[in-house]
Amino acid sequence: MSLNRRQFLGASASATLLPSIAKSEPGFRLEAEPVIAQVLPPGDGVTHMFGFNGSSPGPEIRARQGDRVSVDFVNGLDRDSAIHWHGIHVDNDMDGVPGLTQPLVRPGETFHYSVNVAHAGTYWYHAHHRSWEQVAMGLYGPLIVEEQDPPTVDRDITVLLDDWRLEETGELHDSFGNAHDITHAGRMGNFARALFSSNHVRRGDRVRLRLINAATAREFPVTIGGLVGQVVAYDGMPLPEPAPFREILLAPAQRTDVIADVTGPVTFDLRLRQGSYELGTLSVEGTNPSPTHAPIMPLPSPGIPEPDGNRATRLTLVMQGGAMGGRHGGQDVWAFNDRSGLPERPWRQFDRGETARITLRNDTAFPHGIHLHGHHFREIGDDGVHGAYRDTTLVDPGSSRDILCVFHNPGRWLLHCHTLAHQAFGMKTWVEVK
C-alpha cells in the first residue's frame, strides 16, 4: 500500500507530541485499553485503536541506569496480551514472551514486571502476543534509561517513527492477517509521521535525539535537517567514537541516538522511491544565549562482555520462505533452517559466557531485521572488523551478515524477524543459555 503525499504534507503542519513522561516507581500501573487517537492532522478523522494509560503510543517511561523498573501491567482489553521490554537485558522470566518465558495475560488480569535496567540507552516496550496486530493497533511506548552521568544537552527529545494503514475516515484499515502482507514485506501503512516528546528547540541548542522505529514492517531511511552533529548510539549501545551521518536507516525496532547543534527548524524527511516526505518538524523558538562549542564526546561504555571472535562457536541461520522465496522444509510461510515457528527444543544451547559467531543468510526476496532477546551482539563488517553493538540487525535479500555475541544472560531467549508478520508466520526460533 503506497504512502499518500497529500497526507504527508498535511502532517508536517505541526509536531505531534508523545504522551507525558512517567517515572517508574513501585506499583506503576500500565493498562492496555481501547483508546481514541488523533493520528491524522487535527481536523481530520480520529482513529480507534489500542494504547496504554489512555493513549497510543503509551507513556514514555524514564529511569536511571541501575534502577529497577516496577510495572503492574493491567490487561484492560478483550483479548490476551503481554509486554516485551525491547533491548533491555532483563531476567528471563520478565522478557514478556508468552509460551516461552511467561503465561498469557488474560483480559482483566494483572502481571507484575520487575526489570533491572543495568544499561543506559534508548529502548521501548511493546505487546508480544499477536504482535503483528497489537503493535500495529498501538500497543507500544518508549523506555528511556538515563546515564548516571549523562552528556550535557539542552534538550533530550524522543522521536518515535511509525506508519499506519488508515481509511480516509482515519480508522485503521481492517486488513490484519492479510495474505499479501504475510507473504511479502509485511503490513505497510499509507500514512506515517514522527511523534516527539518536545515540539520545539532554540537555535544554538545542543540536542539529543532518540529515534525509535516502532513500525511493524517499514524501514525508515530518514534525513534530518537543521542541525549539525553525530550519531552516538545504536539500539541503546554507545559507539566507541561518535560517527558522522547523512541519512539514518532504521529497520523495524532499531534505534539511533544523535547529539547535534541546532541551526534551524529540525526537519525529519522520509526517503521513498516516490520522493521525499516530511514526517515532522521541531520548530525554532528563540536563540540559546550561551550555546556550547565543546566537542561531542562518546557516551560511557556499556560494560557488557566483549566477544572473542577467535574462540567463537560458528553457526549459520538461514532465512527462508515468502513470495518468490522458493520451497523450504518448514510448515508455515517463513522458516529458519527449514523449521517454522518455535520448536520444542532450542535451536542451540549455550554455556553461560560462550561466544558464538552466527552467519545470518537471507535466501528470501525481502529484507529481515533479526532481533535477539536479552542480549546485544557485534555486527561484523565485510572486512571482518567488529562493528557496532545491536540487538536488531538488517539483512538484505540475497545477502549475509555475521554477528558475534556473548551469551551471558541465562534463560530461554527468542530469536526472530522483527517484520512482525514474518515472525508470526514462521520466522522465529529460540536459544537457551545454561
Coordinates of C-alpha atoms in Angstrom, one line a residue:
M1 CA 0.0 0.0 0.0
S2 CA 1.6 3.3 -1.1
L3 CA 2.0 6.4 1.0
N4 CA -0.2 9.4 0.4
R5 CA 1.7 12.6 -0.5
R6 CA -1.2 14.9 0.4
Q7 CA -1.5 13.3 3.9
F8 CA 2.2 13.6 4.5
L9 CA 2.3 17.2 3.6
G10 CA -0.6 17.9 5.8
A11 CA 1.1 16.1 8.7
S12 CA 4.0 18.5 8.6
A13 CA 2.0 21.4 9.7
S14 CA 2.6 20.8 13.4
A15 CA 4.6 18.5 15.6
T16 CA 2.7 15.7 17.3
L17 CA 3.7 15.2 20.9
L18 CA 4.2 11.9 22.7
P19 CA 2.3 11.3 25.9
S20 CA 3.8 12.7 29.1
I21 CA 6.8 11.1 30.7
A22 CA 6.2 8.6 33.5
K23 CA 8.8 8.0 36.2
S24 CA 8.5 4.3 37.1
E25 CA 8.0 3.8 40.8
P26 CA 7.0 0.7 42.7
G27 CA 3.4 -0.2 41.7
F28 CA 3.5 1.9 38.5
R29 CA 0.4 0.9 36.5
L30 CA 0.4 0.4 32.8
E31 CA -3.0 -0.5 31.5
A32 CA -3.7 -1.8 27.9
E33 CA -7.1 -0.5 26.8
P34 CA -9.0 0.8 23.8
V35 CA -8.2 4.5 23.0
I36 CA -9.0 7.2 20.5
A37 CA -6.0 8.9 18.9
Q38 CA -5.5 11.8 16.5
V39 CA -3.2 10.1 14.1
L40 CA -4.2 12.2 11.1
P41 CA -3.7 16.0 11.4
P42 CA -6.1 17.9 13.7
G43 CA -9.4 18.4 12.0
D44 CA -9.3 15.1 10.2
G45 CA -10.9 11.9 11.5
V46 CA -9.8 10.2 14.7
T47 CA -8.5 6.6 15.0
H48 CA -9.9 3.9 17.3
M49 CA -7.0 1.8 18.4
F50 CA -5.3 0.2 21.4
G51 CA -3.0 2.0 23.8
F52 CA -1.6 2.2 27.3
N53 CA -3.0 4.5 30.0
G54 CA -5.4 6.2 27.6
S55 CA -3.0 7.0 24.8
S56 CA -1.2 5.5 21.9
P57 CA 1.8 5.4 22.0
G58 CA 1.9 4.7 25.7
P59 CA 3.6 7.0 28.2
E60 CA 7.3 7.5 27.9
I61 CA 8.9 5.6 30.8
R62 CA 12.1 7.1 32.1
A63 CA 14.5 5.5 34.6
R64 CA 18.1 6.0 35.7
Q65 CA 20.8 3.4 34.9
G66 CA 20.8 0.9 37.8
D67 CA 17.2 1.4 38.7
R68 CA 14.6 -1.4 38.9
V69 CA 11.5 -0.6 36.8
S70 CA 8.5 -2.0 38.5
V71 CA 5.3 -2.1 36.4
D72 CA 1.9 -3.6 37.1
F73 CA 0.6 -4.5 33.6
V74 CA -3.2 -4.5 33.6
N75 CA -4.9 -6.1 30.6
G76 CA -8.0 -4.0 30.0
L77 CA -8.5 -5.4 26.5
D78 CA -10.9 -8.1 25.4
R79 CA -8.0 -10.3 24.3
D80 CA -4.8 -11.8 25.7
S81 CA -1.6 -9.8 25.7
A82 CA 1.9 -9.4 27.3
I83 CA 4.7 -6.8 27.3
H84 CA 8.2 -7.2 26.0
W85 CA 10.9 -4.8 27.1
H86 CA 12.8 -4.4 23.8
G87 CA 16.6 -4.3 24.1
I88 CA 16.8 -4.5 27.9
H89 CA 18.9 -7.3 29.3
V90 CA 16.1 -8.5 31.6
D91 CA 15.9 -11.5 33.8
N92 CA 14.4 -14.2 31.6
D93 CA 11.0 -14.5 33.4
M94 CA 10.5 -10.8 32.7
D95 CA 11.0 -10.9 29.0
G96 CA 7.3 -10.9 28.1
V97 CA 7.1 -13.8 25.6
P98 CA 4.1 -16.0 26.2
G99 CA 4.7 -19.7 25.8
L100 CA 8.5 -19.2 26.3
T101 CA 9.0 -17.0 29.4
Q102 CA 5.6 -16.4 30.9
P103 CA 1.9 -17.2 30.6
L104 CA -0.5 -15.1 28.6
V105 CA -2.1 -12.2 30.5
R106 CA -5.8 -12.8 30.1
P107 CA -8.4 -10.0 29.9
G108 CA -8.9 -8.4 33.3
E109 CA -5.7 -10.0 34.7
T110 CA -2.6 -8.2 36.0
F111 CA 1.0 -9.3 35.5
H112 CA 3.8 -7.7 37.6
Y113 CA 7.1 -6.9 35.7
S114 CA 10.2 -6.0 37.6
V115 CA 13.0 -5.1 35.3
N116 CA 16.6 -4.1 36.3
V117 CA 17.8 -1.5 33.8
A118 CA 21.6 -2.1 34.0
H119 CA 22.5 -0.3 30.8
A120 CA 21.6 3.3 29.8
G121 CA 20.2 3.9 26.4
T122 CA 17.1 4.2 24.2
Y123 CA 14.7 1.3 24.4
W124 CA 11.0 0.6 24.0
Y125 CA 8.2 -1.6 25.2
H126 CA 5.5 -3.3 23.1
A127 CA 3.0 -6.1 23.0
H128 CA 4.4 -9.6 22.3
H129 CA 1.3 -11.6 21.7
R130 CA -0.2 -11.4 18.2
S131 CA 2.3 -8.5 17.9
W132 CA 1.8 -8.2 14.2
E133 CA -1.7 -7.0 15.1
Q134 CA -1.4 -5.5 18.6
V135 CA 1.6 -3.3 17.8
A136 CA 0.0 -2.1 14.6
M137 CA -3.0 -1.2 16.7
G138 CA -0.9 1.0 19.0
L139 CA 0.4 -1.2 21.9
Y140 CA 3.9 0.3 22.4
G141 CA 5.8 3.1 24.0
P142 CA 9.3 4.5 24.7
L143 CA 11.5 3.3 27.5
I144 CA 14.5 5.7 28.2
V145 CA 17.3 4.8 30.6
E146 CA 19.4 7.8 31.5
E147 CA 23.1 7.6 32.2
Q148 CA 24.4 8.0 35.7
D149 CA 26.5 10.9 34.2
P150 CA 24.5 11.9 31.1
P151 CA 26.0 14.2 28.4
T152 CA 25.3 17.8 28.8
V153 CA 22.5 18.8 26.3
D154 CA 19.8 21.5 26.3
R155 CA 17.1 19.2 25.1
D156 CA 16.7 15.4 25.3
I157 CA 14.0 14.5 22.7
T158 CA 12.5 11.2 21.9
V159 CA 11.4 10.8 18.2
L160 CA 9.1 7.9 17.6
L161 CA 8.6 6.8 14.0
D162 CA 5.6 4.8 12.8
D163 CA 3.2 4.2 10.0
W164 CA -0.5 3.3 10.0
R165 CA -2.8 1.8 7.4
L166 CA -5.8 4.1 7.5
E167 CA -9.2 4.5 5.9
E168 CA -9.9 8.1 4.6
T169 CA -12.0 8.5 7.8
G170 CA -9.0 7.9 9.9
E171 CA -10.0 4.4 11.1
L172 CA -7.5 1.6 11.0
H173 CA -7.9 -0.5 7.9
D174 CA -9.2 -3.9 8.9
S175 CA -6.7 -6.0 7.0
F176 CA -4.7 -7.6 9.8
G177 CA -3.5 -11.1 8.7
N178 CA -3.7 -10.1 5.0
A179 CA -2.1 -12.9 2.9
H180 CA -0.2 -10.4 0.7
D181 CA 1.3 -8.7 3.8
I182 CA 2.3 -12.0 5.3
T183 CA 4.0 -13.4 2.2
H184 CA 5.6 -10.1 1.1
A185 CA 7.2 -7.2 3.1
G186 CA 4.6 -7.1 6.0
R187 CA 1.9 -4.6 6.9
M188 CA 2.9 -1.2 5.4
G189 CA 0.9 1.8 6.3
N190 CA -0.3 4.6 3.9
F191 CA 0.3 7.3 6.5
A192 CA 3.5 7.9 8.6
R193 CA 4.8 10.6 10.9
A194 CA 7.3 11.3 13.7
L195 CA 6.0 11.8 17.2
F196 CA 8.1 14.0 19.6
S197 CA 8.5 14.3 23.3
S198 CA 9.0 18.0 22.8
N199 CA 7.9 20.1 19.8
H200 CA 10.4 23.0 19.8
V201 CA 14.0 23.9 20.2
R202 CA 16.1 27.1 20.2
R203 CA 18.7 28.0 17.6
G204 CA 22.1 27.0 19.1
D205 CA 20.7 24.3 21.4
R206 CA 22.6 21.1 21.7
V207 CA 20.0 18.3 21.5
R208 CA 20.0 14.6 22.0
L209 CA 17.5 12.9 19.6
R210 CA 16.5 9.4 20.4
L211 CA 15.0 7.9 17.2
I212 CA 12.8 4.7 17.6
N213 CA 11.3 2.8 14.7
A214 CA 8.0 1.3 16.1
A215 CA 6.6 0.2 12.7
T216 CA 5.7 -3.5 12.3
A217 CA 7.3 -3.7 8.8
R218 CA 8.5 -0.3 7.3
E219 CA 12.2 0.6 7.2
F220 CA 12.7 4.4 7.8
P221 CA 15.6 6.0 5.8
V222 CA 15.5 9.4 7.4
T223 CA 17.3 12.6 6.7
I224 CA 17.4 15.2 9.5
G225 CA 17.8 18.9 8.6
G226 CA 18.5 21.9 10.6
L227 CA 21.3 20.6 12.8
V228 CA 25.0 19.6 12.8
G229 CA 26.1 16.7 14.8
Q230 CA 26.9 13.0 15.1
V231 CA 25.5 9.6 15.9
V232 CA 26.4 8.4 19.4
A233 CA 24.5 5.1 19.9
Y234 CA 22.7 2.3 18.1
D235 CA 20.0 0.2 19.8
G236 CA 20.8 1.7 23.1
M237 CA 24.5 0.9 22.9
P238 CA 27.1 3.7 22.7
L239 CA 29.5 3.9 19.7
P240 CA 33.2 3.8 20.7
E241 CA 33.5 7.2 18.8
P242 CA 30.7 9.4 17.6
A243 CA 30.1 9.0 13.8
P244 CA 29.0 11.4 11.1
F245 CA 25.8 10.8 9.2
R246 CA 23.8 12.0 6.2
E247 CA 20.9 9.6 6.3
I248 CA 19.9 7.3 9.1
L249 CA 18.3 4.0 8.2
L250 CA 16.2 2.3 10.9
A251 CA 14.8 -1.2 10.4
P252 CA 11.7 -2.1 12.4
A253 CA 12.6 -2.0 16.1
Q254 CA 16.0 -0.3 15.7
R255 CA 17.0 2.9 17.5
T256 CA 19.6 5.6 16.8
D257 CA 20.8 8.4 19.2
V258 CA 22.1 11.6 17.7
I259 CA 23.7 14.5 19.6
A260 CA 23.7 17.7 17.5
D261 CA 23.6 21.5 17.5
V262 CA 20.5 23.2 16.1
T263 CA 21.0 25.6 13.2
G264 CA 17.3 26.0 12.2
P265 CA 14.0 24.2 12.2
V266 CA 14.8 20.5 12.7
T267 CA 13.1 18.5 9.9
F268 CA 12.6 14.8 9.5
D269 CA 12.2 13.6 5.9
L270 CA 11.5 10.0 4.8
R271 CA 13.1 9.0 1.5
L272 CA 10.9 6.8 -0.7
R273 CA 11.0 5.9 -4.4
Q274 CA 8.2 8.4 -5.0
G275 CA 10.2 11.2 -3.4
S276 CA 11.0 12.8 0.0
Y277 CA 8.2 13.2 2.6
E278 CA 8.2 15.3 5.7
L279 CA 7.4 13.3 8.8
G280 CA 7.5 16.2 11.2
T281 CA 9.4 19.3 12.3
L282 CA 10.7 20.7 15.6
S283 CA 10.1 24.4 15.3
V284 CA 12.7 27.0 16.4
E285 CA 11.5 29.3 19.2
G286 CA 14.2 31.8 20.2
T287 CA 18.0 31.5 20.4
N288 CA 20.2 29.9 23.1
P289 CA 22.1 32.8 24.7
S290 CA 25.1 30.6 25.6
P291 CA 25.5 27.7 23.2
T292 CA 28.1 25.1 23.8
H293 CA 31.0 24.7 21.5
A294 CA 32.5 21.6 23.2
P295 CA 33.2 18.6 21.0
I296 CA 30.7 15.8 21.1
M297 CA 32.2 13.0 23.2
P298 CA 31.4 9.3 23.3
L299 CA 28.8 8.1 25.8
P300 CA 30.0 5.9 28.7
S301 CA 31.0 2.4 27.8
P302 CA 28.1 -0.1 28.3
G303 CA 30.2 -2.6 30.2
I304 CA 28.8 -5.7 28.6
P305 CA 31.0 -8.8 27.9
E306 CA 33.2 -8.3 24.8
P307 CA 33.1 -11.3 22.4
D308 CA 36.2 -13.2 21.5
G309 CA 36.0 -14.0 17.8
N310 CA 38.9 -16.3 17.9
R311 CA 37.1 -18.7 20.2
A312 CA 33.6 -18.4 18.9
T313 CA 31.3 -21.2 18.0
R314 CA 30.4 -21.0 14.3
L315 CA 26.7 -21.3 13.3
T316 CA 24.5 -20.4 10.4
L317 CA 20.9 -19.3 10.4
V318 CA 19.2 -19.2 7.0
M319 CA 16.1 -17.1 6.4
Q320 CA 13.6 -18.9 4.0
G321 CA 10.2 -18.6 2.5
G322 CA 7.7 -15.9 1.4
A323 CA 6.7 -14.9 -2.1
M324 CA 9.3 -15.7 -4.7
G325 CA 11.4 -17.4 -1.9
G326 CA 11.3 -20.9 -3.1
R327 CA 10.4 -24.1 -1.2
H328 CA 11.6 -25.0 2.3
G329 CA 11.1 -27.7 4.9
G330 CA 9.0 -25.6 7.3
Q331 CA 5.3 -25.9 7.9
D332 CA 4.4 -22.2 7.5
V333 CA 5.1 -19.3 5.2
W334 CA 8.5 -18.4 6.6
A335 CA 11.3 -20.5 8.2
F336 CA 14.7 -20.6 9.8
N337 CA 16.8 -23.6 8.7
D338 CA 13.8 -25.5 7.4
R339 CA 11.8 -25.0 10.6
S340 CA 8.8 -22.8 11.1
G341 CA 7.8 -21.4 14.5
L342 CA 9.1 -22.3 17.9
P343 CA 10.5 -25.8 18.2
E344 CA 10.1 -27.8 21.4
R345 CA 13.9 -27.8 21.8
P346 CA 16.1 -24.7 21.4
W347 CA 17.9 -24.1 18.1
R348 CA 21.1 -24.0 20.1
Q349 CA 22.1 -24.3 23.8
F350 CA 25.0 -22.2 25.0
D351 CA 27.0 -22.3 28.2
R352 CA 26.8 -19.1 30.0
G353 CA 29.6 -16.8 28.7
E354 CA 30.0 -18.7 25.4
T355 CA 30.7 -16.7 22.3
A356 CA 29.0 -17.5 19.0
R357 CA 29.6 -16.2 15.5
I358 CA 26.4 -16.6 13.6
T359 CA 26.1 -16.1 9.9
L360 CA 22.6 -14.8 9.1
R361 CA 21.9 -15.7 5.5
N362 CA 18.9 -14.2 3.7
D363 CA 17.6 -16.6 1.0
T364 CA 14.3 -14.7 0.6
A365 CA 13.2 -11.8 -1.7
F366 CA 12.7 -9.4 1.2
P367 CA 14.8 -7.7 3.9
H368 CA 14.6 -9.0 7.5
G369 CA 15.5 -7.3 10.8
I370 CA 16.7 -10.1 13.0
H371 CA 16.2 -9.5 16.7
L372 CA 17.8 -11.4 19.6
H373 CA 16.1 -11.1 23.0
G374 CA 18.1 -10.5 26.2
H375 CA 21.4 -9.7 24.5
H376 CA 23.3 -7.4 22.2
F377 CA 25.8 -8.5 19.6
R378 CA 28.5 -7.1 17.4
E379 CA 27.8 -6.7 13.7
I380 CA 30.8 -8.0 11.7
G381 CA 31.6 -5.9 8.5
D382 CA 32.6 -7.4 5.2
D383 CA 36.2 -6.5 6.1
G384 CA 36.0 -8.6 9.3
V385 CA 36.0 -5.6 11.6
H386 CA 33.9 -5.8 14.7
G387 CA 31.2 -3.1 14.2
A388 CA 28.6 -1.6 16.5
Y389 CA 26.6 -3.4 19.1
R390 CA 23.0 -4.0 18.1
D391 CA 20.0 -6.1 19.2
T392 CA 18.4 -6.0 15.8
T393 CA 20.3 -6.3 12.5
L394 CA 19.0 -5.7 9.0
V395 CA 19.9 -8.4 6.4
D396 CA 19.0 -7.5 2.8
P397 CA 17.6 -10.0 0.3
G398 CA 20.3 -12.4 -1.1
S399 CA 22.9 -11.2 1.4
S400 CA 24.5 -12.4 4.6
R401 CA 25.5 -10.7 7.9
D402 CA 27.7 -12.2 10.6
I403 CA 27.1 -11.3 14.2
L404 CA 29.2 -12.0 17.3
C405 CA 27.5 -12.5 20.6
V406 CA 28.5 -13.4 24.2
F407 CA 25.5 -15.4 25.5
H408 CA 25.8 -14.2 29.1
N409 CA 22.2 -13.9 30.2
P410 CA 20.7 -17.3 31.4
G411 CA 17.3 -18.4 30.2
R412 CA 15.2 -19.1 27.1
W413 CA 15.6 -16.3 24.5
L414 CA 13.6 -15.6 21.4
L415 CA 15.4 -15.0 18.0
H416 CA 13.1 -13.7 15.3
C417 CA 12.4 -11.4 12.4
H418 CA 11.0 -8.0 13.6
T419 CA 8.9 -7.7 10.5
L420 CA 6.2 -8.9 12.8
A421 CA 4.0 -10.7 10.2
H422 CA 7.1 -12.8 9.3
Q423 CA 7.7 -13.7 12.9
A424 CA 4.0 -14.7 13.4
F425 CA 4.1 -17.0 10.3
G426 CA 7.2 -18.9 11.0
M427 CA 10.4 -16.8 11.1
K428 CA 11.3 -17.4 14.8
T429 CA 13.2 -19.8 17.0
W430 CA 14.9 -19.7 20.4
V431 CA 18.1 -20.3 22.2
E432 CA 18.9 -21.4 25.7
V433 CA 21.7 -20.1 27.9
K434 CA 22.6 -22.5 30.7

